[in-house]
Amino acid sequence: MKLSIRSLMLFVALLGAANLANAQEVKFPQPSSGQTIIQDFGLGKIKLTYSRPNVKGRKIFGGMEPMGVVWRNGANAATRIKFTDDVKIEGKDLPAGEYGLFSIPGKNEWTVIFNKIADQWGAYEYKESDDVLRVKVKTIALKDKVETLTLQFSAVGETSATLNMMWENSAYAINITTAIDEKVMANIAEAMKGEKKPYFAAAQYYFQHGKDLKQALAWMTEAEKSDPKAPWFKLWKGRIQLKMGDKAGAAVTAQQGIDAAKAQKVDEYVRLNSELLAEAKK
């Protein structure tokens, strides 16, 4: 079958389009791998997105990345960090929101920058006038070389965490804190007005944060009614009693917890209640 010139041209065009489509589907590895970290923090989250270049035998700080010059804290697009709640960075207020995370390396100290323009490529269009916060932290010398740029959270507690940057033989750490107590107390008060009252969690919070222990004991007693043989309720009730100075009551409750845990074959709560009983008998 003979093809007309028009049909032949159409066939060639379609073949070219198919080849182009196939070429566009080819995936290539990124020289600097991407990483996104989502860290629970306080009552919210911190989201950190960055690209991770490798040293590859180069001189990084004081070489490829000059001292005293703004750096994107990674490769490719500027590093982004998002806080769902207000925080403090090295004791300074930073509102909830998403920021470009930049830094200025130095021999003895780093300047860490939170810039209101989160979506930008590198630091080419960075403007100091868009900075929301700058903090200075000490340069940390690393004995062992870190080949791949690493940003990570450490020492993560309910209201505090540390963000670490490590690359080549240099590092920095910034302290992040948040306040949650006022919100939690308000949430507890509101929840206690509803049908499903969070007796167990509220009692635990009161115990762990130095609140009214009598109220904590009352709530734990209410929680216990939902499952009188639950060894975890016994454990926490006994802990509250012990903290209130009622060693005898804590010992009785701990023994009940041990018996319940043995009956249910829950070894973890046999151990925990046994530890509580030992404390109560001191």
PDB file of C-alpha atoms in Angstrom:
ATOM      1  CA  MET A   1       0.000   0.000   0.000  1.00  0.00           C
ATOM      2  CA  LYS A   2       1.426   3.346  -1.050  1.00  0.00           C
ATOM      3  CA  LEU A   3       1.331   6.258   1.362  1.00  0.00           C
ATOM      4  CA  SER A   4       0.646   9.775   0.185  1.00  0.00           C
ATOM      5  CA  ILE A   5       3.228  12.451   0.988  1.00  0.00           C
ATOM      6  CA  ARG A   6       0.778  13.941   3.471  1.00  0.00           C
ATOM      7  CA  SER A   7       0.217  10.592   5.191  1.00  0.00           C
ATOM      8  CA  LEU A   8       3.943   9.929   5.295  1.00  0.00           C
ATOM      9  CA  MET A   9       4.606  13.318   6.848  1.00  0.00           C
ATOM     10  CA  LEU A  10       1.874  12.691   9.426  1.00  0.00           C
ATOM     11  CA  PHE A  11       3.368   9.289  10.240  1.00  0.00           C
ATOM     12  CA  VAL A  12       6.847  10.798  10.708  1.00  0.00           C
ATOM     13  CA  ALA A  13       5.398  13.544  12.929  1.00  0.00           C
ATOM     14  CA  LEU A  14       3.548  11.026  15.084  1.00  0.00           C
ATOM     15  CA  LEU A  15       6.671   8.865  15.350  1.00  0.00           C
ATOM     16  CA  GLY A  16       8.700  11.901  16.414  1.00  0.00           C
ATOM     17  CA  ALA A  17       6.094  12.841  19.022  1.00  0.00           C
ATOM     18  CA  ALA A  18       6.116   9.294  20.377  1.00  0.00           C
ATOM     19  CA  ASN A  19       9.912   9.315  20.612  1.00  0.00           C
ATOM     20  CA  LEU A  20       9.803  12.687  22.361  1.00  0.00           C
ATOM     21  CA  ALA A  21       7.200  11.403  24.816  1.00  0.00           C
ATOM     22  CA  ASN A  22       9.355   8.351  25.515  1.00  0.00           C
ATOM     23  CA  ALA A  23      12.403  10.576  26.013  1.00  0.00           C
ATOM     24  CA  GLN A  24      10.494  12.724  28.480  1.00  0.00           C
ATOM     25  CA  GLU A  25       9.653   9.627  30.504  1.00  0.00           C
ATOM     26  CA  VAL A  26      13.320   8.775  31.074  1.00  0.00           C
ATOM     27  CA  LYS A  27      14.344   9.371  34.691  1.00  0.00           C
ATOM     28  CA  PHE A  28      17.840  10.382  35.694  1.00  0.00           C
ATOM     29  CA  PRO A  29      19.391  10.311  39.180  1.00  0.00           C
ATOM     30  CA  GLN A  30      19.789  13.651  40.911  1.00  0.00           C
ATOM     31  CA  PRO A  31      23.393  14.610  41.764  1.00  0.00           C
ATOM     32  CA  SER A  32      22.079  16.006  45.059  1.00  0.00           C
ATOM     33  CA  SER A  33      19.377  13.787  46.526  1.00  0.00           C
ATOM     34  CA  GLY A  34      16.294  15.383  48.039  1.00  0.00           C
ATOM     35  CA  GLN A  35      15.034  14.770  51.537  1.00  0.00           C
ATOM     36  CA  THR A  36      11.902  15.835  53.403  1.00  0.00           C
ATOM     37  CA  ILE A  37      11.683  15.451  57.175  1.00  0.00           C
ATOM     38  CA  ILE A  38       8.398  15.831  59.029  1.00  0.00           C
ATOM     39  CA  GLN A  39       8.982  16.118  62.768  1.00  0.00           C
ATOM     40  CA  ASP A  40       6.186  16.113  65.344  1.00  0.00           C
ATOM     41  CA  PHE A  41       6.768  19.048  67.659  1.00  0.00           C
ATOM     42  CA  GLY A  42       4.634  20.453  70.460  1.00  0.00           C
ATOM     43  CA  LEU A  43       1.048  20.260  69.242  1.00  0.00           C
ATOM     44  CA  GLY A  44       2.077  20.595  65.604  1.00  0.00           C
ATOM     45  CA  LYS A  45       4.831  19.701  63.158  1.00  0.00           C
ATOM     46  CA  ILE A  46       8.016  20.964  61.550  1.00  0.00           C
ATOM     47  CA  LYS A  47       8.556  20.159  57.865  1.00  0.00           C
ATOM     48  CA  LEU A  48      12.058  20.481  56.429  1.00  0.00           C
ATOM     49  CA  THR A  49      12.808  20.064  52.699  1.00  0.00           C
ATOM     50  CA  TYR A  50      16.296  20.287  51.196  1.00  0.00           C
ATOM     51  CA  SER A  51      18.742  18.810  48.680  1.00  0.00           C
ATOM     52  CA  ARG A  52      21.827  16.947  49.909  1.00  0.00           C
ATOM     53  CA  PRO A  53      25.074  17.534  47.981  1.00  0.00           C
ATOM     54  CA  ASN A  54      28.189  15.439  48.582  1.00  0.00           C
ATOM     55  CA  VAL A  55      31.702  16.673  49.320  1.00  0.00           C
ATOM     56  CA  LYS A  56      33.254  14.687  46.441  1.00  0.00           C
ATOM     57  CA  GLY A  57      36.777  15.609  47.488  1.00  0.00           C
ATOM     58  CA  ARG A  58      36.140  19.353  47.316  1.00  0.00           C
ATOM     59  CA  LYS A  59      36.876  22.051  49.864  1.00  0.00           C
ATOM     60  CA  ILE A  60      33.416  23.131  50.997  1.00  0.00           C
ATOM     61  CA  PHE A  61      33.398  25.875  53.636  1.00  0.00           C
ATOM     62  CA  GLY A  62      36.005  28.451  52.831  1.00  0.00           C
ATOM     63  CA  GLY A  63      36.186  26.991  49.331  1.00  0.00           C
ATOM     64  CA  MET A  64      33.150  26.157  47.244  1.00  0.00           C
ATOM     65  CA  GLU A  65      30.977  27.905  49.870  1.00  0.00           C
ATOM     66  CA  PRO A  66      32.876  31.073  50.886  1.00  0.00           C
ATOM     67  CA  MET A  67      32.949  32.201  54.488  1.00  0.00           C
ATOM     68  CA  GLY A  68      30.757  35.212  55.183  1.00  0.00           C
ATOM     69  CA  VAL A  69      28.482  34.645  52.165  1.00  0.00           C
ATOM     70  CA  VAL A  70      24.809  33.633  52.292  1.00  0.00           C
ATOM     71  CA  TRP A  71      24.328  29.923  51.512  1.00  0.00           C
ATOM     72  CA  ARG A  72      21.115  28.073  50.692  1.00  0.00           C
ATOM     73  CA  ASN A  73      21.782  25.309  53.267  1.00  0.00           C
ATOM     74  CA  GLY A  74      21.811  22.715  50.531  1.00  0.00           C
ATOM     75  CA  ALA A  75      21.762  22.415  46.758  1.00  0.00           C
ATOM     76  CA  ASN A  76      19.254  23.324  44.046  1.00  0.00           C
ATOM     77  CA  ALA A  77      16.240  25.166  45.492  1.00  0.00           C
ATOM     78  CA  ALA A  78      16.678  26.947  48.789  1.00  0.00           C
ATOM     79  CA  THR A  79      16.073  24.831  51.861  1.00  0.00           C
ATOM     80  CA  ARG A  80      12.525  25.250  53.179  1.00  0.00           C
ATOM     81  CA  ILE A  81      11.306  24.897  56.751  1.00  0.00           C
ATOM     82  CA  LYS A  82       7.669  25.083  57.854  1.00  0.00           C
ATOM     83  CA  PHE A  83       6.323  25.457  61.389  1.00  0.00           C
ATOM     84  CA  THR A  84       2.643  24.830  62.036  1.00  0.00           C
ATOM     85  CA  ASP A  85       2.835  26.684  65.371  1.00  0.00           C
ATOM     86  CA  ASP A  86       4.710  29.697  66.710  1.00  0.00           C
ATOM     87  CA  VAL A  87       8.200  28.830  67.959  1.00  0.00           C
ATOM     88  CA  LYS A  88      11.283  30.431  69.444  1.00  0.00           C
ATOM     89  CA  ILE A  89      14.644  30.055  67.734  1.00  0.00           C
ATOM     90  CA  GLU A  90      17.518  30.529  70.182  1.00  0.00           C
ATOM     91  CA  GLY A  91      14.995  32.328  72.395  1.00  0.00           C
ATOM     92  CA  LYS A  92      13.746  34.667  69.639  1.00  0.00           C
ATOM     93  CA  ASP A  93      10.147  34.591  68.394  1.00  0.00           C
ATOM     94  CA  LEU A  94       9.341  33.131  64.977  1.00  0.00           C
ATOM     95  CA  PRO A  95       5.679  33.018  63.884  1.00  0.00           C
ATOM     96  CA  ALA A  96       4.135  29.902  62.372  1.00  0.00           C
ATOM     97  CA  GLY A  97       4.716  29.736  58.634  1.00  0.00           C
ATOM     98  CA  GLU A  98       7.064  28.526  55.897  1.00  0.00           C
ATOM     99  CA  TYR A  99      10.495  30.052  55.425  1.00  0.00           C
ATOM    100  CA  GLY A 100      13.571  29.817  53.274  1.00  0.00           C
ATOM    101  CA  LEU A 101      16.372  28.556  55.512  1.00  0.00           C
ATOM    102  CA  PHE A 102      19.702  30.181  54.727  1.00  0.00           C
ATOM    103  CA  SER A 103      22.951  30.516  56.634  1.00  0.00           C
ATOM    104  CA  ILE A 104      26.252  32.343  56.563  1.00  0.00           C
ATOM    105  CA  PRO A 105      29.205  30.098  57.406  1.00  0.00           C
ATOM    106  CA  GLY A 106      32.009  31.437  59.553  1.00  0.00           C
ATOM    107  CA  LYS A 107      35.157  30.084  61.131  1.00  0.00           C
ATOM    108  CA  ASN A 108      33.909  30.708  64.666  1.00  0.00           C
ATOM    109  CA  GLU A 109      30.163  31.273  64.256  1.00  0.00           C
ATOM    110  CA  TRP A 110      27.315  30.789  61.829  1.00  0.00           C
ATOM    111  CA  THR A 111      24.414  33.100  61.130  1.00  0.00           C
ATOM    112  CA  VAL A 112      21.213  31.114  60.556  1.00  0.00           C
ATOM    113  CA  ILE A 113      18.532  32.970  58.604  1.00  0.00           C
ATOM    114  CA  PHE A 114      14.782  32.507  58.257  1.00  0.00           C
ATOM    115  CA  ASN A 115      13.646  34.353  55.138  1.00  0.00           C
ATOM    116  CA  LYS A 116       9.991  34.978  54.265  1.00  0.00           C
ATOM    117  CA  ILE A 117      10.506  33.891  50.636  1.00  0.00           C
ATOM    118  CA  ALA A 118      10.402  30.109  50.931  1.00  0.00           C
ATOM    119  CA  ASP A 119      10.142  29.342  47.212  1.00  0.00           C
ATOM    120  CA  GLN A 120      13.358  30.498  45.542  1.00  0.00           C
ATOM    121  CA  TRP A 121      16.203  28.875  43.627  1.00  0.00           C
ATOM    122  CA  GLY A 122      19.454  28.874  45.506  1.00  0.00           C
ATOM    123  CA  ALA A 123      20.415  32.185  47.040  1.00  0.00           C
ATOM    124  CA  TYR A 124      20.581  34.051  43.732  1.00  0.00           C
ATOM    125  CA  GLU A 125      17.547  36.216  44.450  1.00  0.00           C
ATOM    126  CA  TYR A 126      17.917  36.218  48.224  1.00  0.00           C
ATOM    127  CA  LYS A 127      17.272  39.607  49.845  1.00  0.00           C
ATOM    128  CA  GLU A 128      18.255  40.474  53.382  1.00  0.00           C
ATOM    129  CA  SER A 129      15.236  42.787  53.528  1.00  0.00           C
ATOM    130  CA  ASP A 130      13.033  39.659  53.399  1.00  0.00           C
ATOM    131  CA  ASP A 131      14.650  38.144  56.502  1.00  0.00           C
ATOM    132  CA  VAL A 132      12.235  37.455  59.332  1.00  0.00           C
ATOM    133  CA  LEU A 133      14.844  36.282  61.825  1.00  0.00           C
ATOM    134  CA  ARG A 134      18.604  35.897  62.136  1.00  0.00           C
ATOM    135  CA  VAL A 135      20.409  34.093  64.949  1.00  0.00           C
ATOM    136  CA  LYS A 136      24.094  33.452  65.562  1.00  0.00           C
ATOM    137  CA  VAL A 137      25.411  30.106  66.813  1.00  0.00           C
ATOM    138  CA  LYS A 138      28.874  28.701  67.387  1.00  0.00           C
ATOM    139  CA  THR A 139      30.688  26.762  64.691  1.00  0.00           C
ATOM    140  CA  ILE A 140      31.122  23.116  65.688  1.00  0.00           C
ATOM    141  CA  ALA A 141      34.241  21.384  64.355  1.00  0.00           C
ATOM    142  CA  LEU A 142      33.685  17.752  63.377  1.00  0.00           C
ATOM    143  CA  LYS A 143      36.478  15.236  63.810  1.00  0.00           C
ATOM    144  CA  ASP A 144      35.050  12.873  61.206  1.00  0.00           C
ATOM    145  CA  LYS A 145      34.104  14.180  57.781  1.00  0.00           C
ATOM    146  CA  VAL A 146      30.417  14.073  56.839  1.00  0.00           C
ATOM    147  CA  GLU A 147      30.302  13.302  53.107  1.00  0.00           C
ATOM    148  CA  THR A 148      26.614  14.033  52.488  1.00  0.00           C
ATOM    149  CA  LEU A 149      25.067  17.244  53.792  1.00  0.00           C
ATOM    150  CA  THR A 150      22.863  16.280  56.728  1.00  0.00           C
ATOM    151  CA  LEU A 151      20.119  18.268  58.434  1.00  0.00           C
ATOM    152  CA  GLN A 152      18.407  16.490  61.304  1.00  0.00           C
ATOM    153  CA  PHE A 153      16.447  17.018  64.492  1.00  0.00           C
ATOM    154  CA  SER A 154      17.804  15.738  67.793  1.00  0.00           C
ATOM    155  CA  ALA A 155      16.961  15.986  71.494  1.00  0.00           C
ATOM    156  CA  VAL A 156      13.285  16.215  70.554  1.00  0.00           C
ATOM    157  CA  GLY A 157      11.032  16.728  73.557  1.00  0.00           C
ATOM    158  CA  GLU A 158       7.485  17.961  74.003  1.00  0.00           C
ATOM    159  CA  THR A 159       8.465  21.613  73.740  1.00  0.00           C
ATOM    160  CA  SER A 160      12.105  21.685  72.628  1.00  0.00           C
ATOM    161  CA  ALA A 161      14.288  20.322  69.848  1.00  0.00           C
ATOM    162  CA  THR A 162      17.626  20.931  68.191  1.00  0.00           C
ATOM    163  CA  LEU A 163      18.129  21.347  64.445  1.00  0.00           C
ATOM    164  CA  ASN A 164      21.609  20.237  63.389  1.00  0.00           C
ATOM    165  CA  MET A 165      23.507  20.945  60.159  1.00  0.00           C
ATOM    166  CA  MET A 166      26.560  18.766  59.425  1.00  0.00           C
ATOM    167  CA  TRP A 167      28.711  18.770  56.312  1.00  0.00           C
ATOM    168  CA  GLU A 168      32.379  18.223  55.606  1.00  0.00           C
ATOM    169  CA  ASN A 169      34.058  19.013  58.954  1.00  0.00           C
ATOM    170  CA  SER A 170      31.713  21.773  60.093  1.00  0.00           C
ATOM    171  CA  ALA A 171      28.396  21.846  61.905  1.00  0.00           C
ATOM    172  CA  TYR A 172      25.986  24.096  63.735  1.00  0.00           C
ATOM    173  CA  ALA A 173      23.014  23.509  66.033  1.00  0.00           C
ATOM    174  CA  ILE A 174      20.048  25.762  66.732  1.00  0.00           C
ATOM    175  CA  ASN A 175      17.628  25.390  69.640  1.00  0.00           C
ATOM    176  CA  ILE A 176      13.900  25.452  68.907  1.00  0.00           C
ATOM    177  CA  THR A 177      11.223  25.750  71.589  1.00  0.00           C
ATOM    178  CA  THR A 178       7.461  26.142  71.661  1.00  0.00           C
ATOM    179  CA  ALA A 179       4.854  26.817  74.345  1.00  0.00           C
ATOM    180  CA  ILE A 180       1.967  24.385  74.600  1.00  0.00           C
ATOM    181  CA  ASP A 181       0.777  24.378  78.220  1.00  0.00           C
ATOM    182  CA  GLU A 182      -1.825  27.130  77.873  1.00  0.00           C
ATOM    183  CA  LYS A 183      -3.305  25.462  74.783  1.00  0.00           C
ATOM    184  CA  VAL A 184      -3.337  21.998  76.368  1.00  0.00           C
ATOM    185  CA  MET A 185      -5.001  23.237  79.539  1.00  0.00           C
ATOM    186  CA  ALA A 186      -7.647  25.038  77.494  1.00  0.00           C
ATOM    187  CA  ASN A 187      -8.177  21.919  75.374  1.00  0.00           C
ATOM    188  CA  ILE A 188      -8.601  19.760  78.487  1.00  0.00           C
ATOM    189  CA  ALA A 189     -11.109  22.183  80.020  1.00  0.00           C
ATOM    190  CA  GLU A 190     -13.145  22.249  76.829  1.00  0.00           C
ATOM    191  CA  ALA A 191     -12.996  18.462  76.335  1.00  0.00           C
ATOM    192  CA  MET A 192     -14.222  17.837  79.886  1.00  0.00           C
ATOM    193  CA  LYS A 193     -17.458  19.580  78.919  1.00  0.00           C
ATOM    194  CA  GLY A 194     -18.184  16.956  76.272  1.00  0.00           C
ATOM    195  CA  GLU A 195     -19.539  13.426  76.439  1.00  0.00           C
ATOM    196  CA  LYS A 196     -16.189  11.681  75.826  1.00  0.00           C
ATOM    197  CA  LYS A 197     -14.022  13.052  78.578  1.00  0.00           C
ATOM    198  CA  PRO A 198     -10.265  12.358  78.192  1.00  0.00           C
ATOM    199  CA  TYR A 199      -9.768  11.253  81.794  1.00  0.00           C
ATOM    200  CA  PHE A 200      -6.707   9.091  81.178  1.00  0.00           C
ATOM    201  CA  ALA A 201      -4.722  11.500  78.967  1.00  0.00           C
ATOM    202  CA  ALA A 202      -5.663  14.511  81.111  1.00  0.00           C
ATOM    203  CA  ALA A 203      -4.552  12.765  84.295  1.00  0.00           C
ATOM    204  CA  GLN A 204      -1.239  11.812  82.665  1.00  0.00           C
ATOM    205  CA  TYR A 205      -0.645  15.405  81.559  1.00  0.00           C
ATOM    206  CA  TYR A 206      -1.377  16.731  85.040  1.00  0.00           C
ATOM    207  CA  PHE A 207       0.985  14.181  86.568  1.00  0.00           C
ATOM    208  CA  GLN A 208       3.818  14.862  84.114  1.00  0.00           C
ATOM    209  CA  HIS A 209       3.584  18.645  84.234  1.00  0.00           C
ATOM    210  CA  GLY A 210       3.239  19.360  87.938  1.00  0.00           C
ATOM    211  CA  LYS A 211      -0.467  20.167  87.950  1.00  0.00           C
ATOM    212  CA  ASP A 212      -3.113  19.447  90.606  1.00  0.00           C
ATOM    213  CA  LEU A 213      -2.450  15.838  91.655  1.00  0.00           C
ATOM    214  CA  LYS A 214      -5.781  15.498  93.449  1.00  0.00           C
ATOM    215  CA  GLN A 215      -7.514  16.286  90.195  1.00  0.00           C
ATOM    216  CA  ALA A 216      -5.211  13.902  88.363  1.00  0.00           C
ATOM    217  CA  LEU A 217      -6.082  11.104  90.812  1.00  0.00           C
ATOM    218  CA  ALA A 218      -9.802  11.797  90.453  1.00  0.00           C
ATOM    219  CA  TRP A 219      -9.556  11.625  86.676  1.00  0.00           C
ATOM    220  CA  MET A 220      -7.473   8.454  86.745  1.00  0.00           C
ATOM    221  CA  THR A 221     -10.032   6.863  89.060  1.00  0.00           C
ATOM    222  CA  GLU A 222     -12.729   7.744  86.532  1.00  0.00           C
ATOM    223  CA  ALA A 223     -10.621   6.316  83.697  1.00  0.00           C
ATOM    224  CA  GLU A 224     -10.159   3.114  85.711  1.00  0.00           C
ATOM    225  CA  LYS A 225     -13.930   2.539  85.777  1.00  0.00           C
ATOM    226  CA  SER A 226     -13.921   1.896  82.021  1.00  0.00           C
ATOM    227  CA  ASP A 227     -11.715  -1.189  82.544  1.00  0.00           C
ATOM    228  CA  PRO A 228     -11.071  -1.987  86.241  1.00  0.00           C
ATOM    229  CA  LYS A 229      -8.627  -4.782  85.364  1.00  0.00           C
ATOM    230  CA  ALA A 230      -6.450  -2.773  82.993  1.00  0.00           C
ATOM    231  CA  PRO A 231      -2.867  -2.856  84.378  1.00  0.00           C
ATOM    232  CA  TRP A 232      -1.977   0.471  82.706  1.00  0.00           C
ATOM    233  CA  PHE A 233      -4.637   2.316  84.685  1.00  0.00           C
ATOM    234  CA  LYS A 234      -3.255   0.747  87.882  1.00  0.00           C
ATOM    235  CA  LEU A 235       0.254   1.811  86.931  1.00  0.00           C
ATOM    236  CA  TRP A 236      -0.615   5.451  86.400  1.00  0.00           C
ATOM    237  CA  LYS A 237      -2.928   5.615  89.390  1.00  0.00           C
ATOM    238  CA  GLY A 238      -0.128   4.209  91.545  1.00  0.00           C
ATOM    239  CA  ARG A 239       2.352   6.706  90.150  1.00  0.00           C
ATOM    240  CA  ILE A 240       0.062   9.571  91.060  1.00  0.00           C
ATOM    241  CA  GLN A 241      -0.475   8.179  94.555  1.00  0.00           C
ATOM    242  CA  LEU A 242       3.277   7.813  95.061  1.00  0.00           C
ATOM    243  CA  LYS A 243       3.922  11.368  93.881  1.00  0.00           C
ATOM    244  CA  MET A 244       1.284  12.565  96.357  1.00  0.00           C
ATOM    245  CA  GLY A 245       3.187  10.821  99.152  1.00  0.00           C
ATOM    246  CA  ASP A 246       0.723   7.948  99.593  1.00  0.00           C
ATOM    247  CA  LYS A 247       3.214   5.066  99.520  1.00  0.00           C
ATOM    248  CA  ALA A 248       0.807   2.564 101.064  1.00  0.00           C
ATOM    249  CA  GLY A 249      -1.901   3.343  98.518  1.00  0.00           C
ATOM    250  CA  ALA A 250       0.616   3.219  95.659  1.00  0.00           C
ATOM    251  CA  ALA A 251       1.861  -0.205  96.835  1.00  0.00           C
ATOM    252  CA  VAL A 252      -1.671  -1.633  96.902  1.00  0.00           C
ATOM    253  CA  THR A 253      -2.431  -0.253  93.438  1.00  0.00           C
ATOM    254  CA  ALA A 254       0.877  -1.488  92.013  1.00  0.00           C
ATOM    255  CA  GLN A 255       0.228  -4.996  93.332  1.00  0.00           C
ATOM    256  CA  GLN A 256      -3.218  -4.925  91.726  1.00  0.00           C
ATOM    257  CA  GLY A 257      -1.509  -3.903  88.495  1.00  0.00           C
ATOM    258  CA  ILE A 258       0.956  -6.796  88.756  1.00  0.00           C
ATOM    259  CA  ASP A 259      -1.840  -9.299  89.340  1.00  0.00           C
ATOM    260  CA  ALA A 260      -3.892  -7.944  86.450  1.00  0.00           C
ATOM    261  CA  ALA A 261      -0.907  -7.921  84.091  1.00  0.00           C
ATOM    262  CA  LYS A 262       0.005 -11.521  84.999  1.00  0.00           C
ATOM    263  CA  ALA A 263      -3.569 -12.650  84.440  1.00  0.00           C
ATOM    264  CA  GLN A 264      -3.567 -10.990  81.016  1.00  0.00           C
ATOM    265  CA  LYS A 265       0.018 -12.098  80.256  1.00  0.00           C
ATOM    266  CA  VAL A 266       1.207  -8.548  79.609  1.00  0.00           C
ATOM    267  CA  ASP A 267       4.850  -8.786  80.652  1.00  0.00           C
ATOM    268  CA  GLU A 268       5.619  -5.120  80.125  1.00  0.00           C
ATOM    269  CA  TYR A 269       3.091  -4.046  82.752  1.00  0.00           C
ATOM    270  CA  VAL A 270       4.223  -6.766  85.139  1.00  0.00           C
ATOM    271  CA  ARG A 271       7.654  -5.147  84.981  1.00  0.00           C
ATOM    272  CA  LEU A 272       6.437  -1.534  85.201  1.00  0.00           C
ATOM    273  CA  ASN A 273       4.081  -2.183  88.103  1.00  0.00           C
ATOM    274  CA  SER A 274       6.795  -4.198  89.867  1.00  0.00           C
ATOM    275  CA  GLU A 275       9.164  -1.233  89.555  1.00  0.00           C
ATOM    276  CA  LEU A 276       6.463   1.018  90.997  1.00  0.00           C
ATOM    277  CA  LEU A 277       5.887  -1.396  93.903  1.00  0.00           C
ATOM    278  CA  ALA A 278       9.614  -1.390  94.672  1.00  0.00           C
ATOM    279  CA  GLU A 279       9.618   2.416  94.728  1.00  0.00           C
ATOM    280  CA  ALA A 280       6.565   2.502  97.003  1.00  0.00           C
ATOM    281  CA  LYS A 281       8.242   0.145  99.493  1.00  0.00           C
ATOM    282  CA  LYS A 282      11.386   2.219  99.904  1.00  0.00           C
TER     283      LYS A 282
END
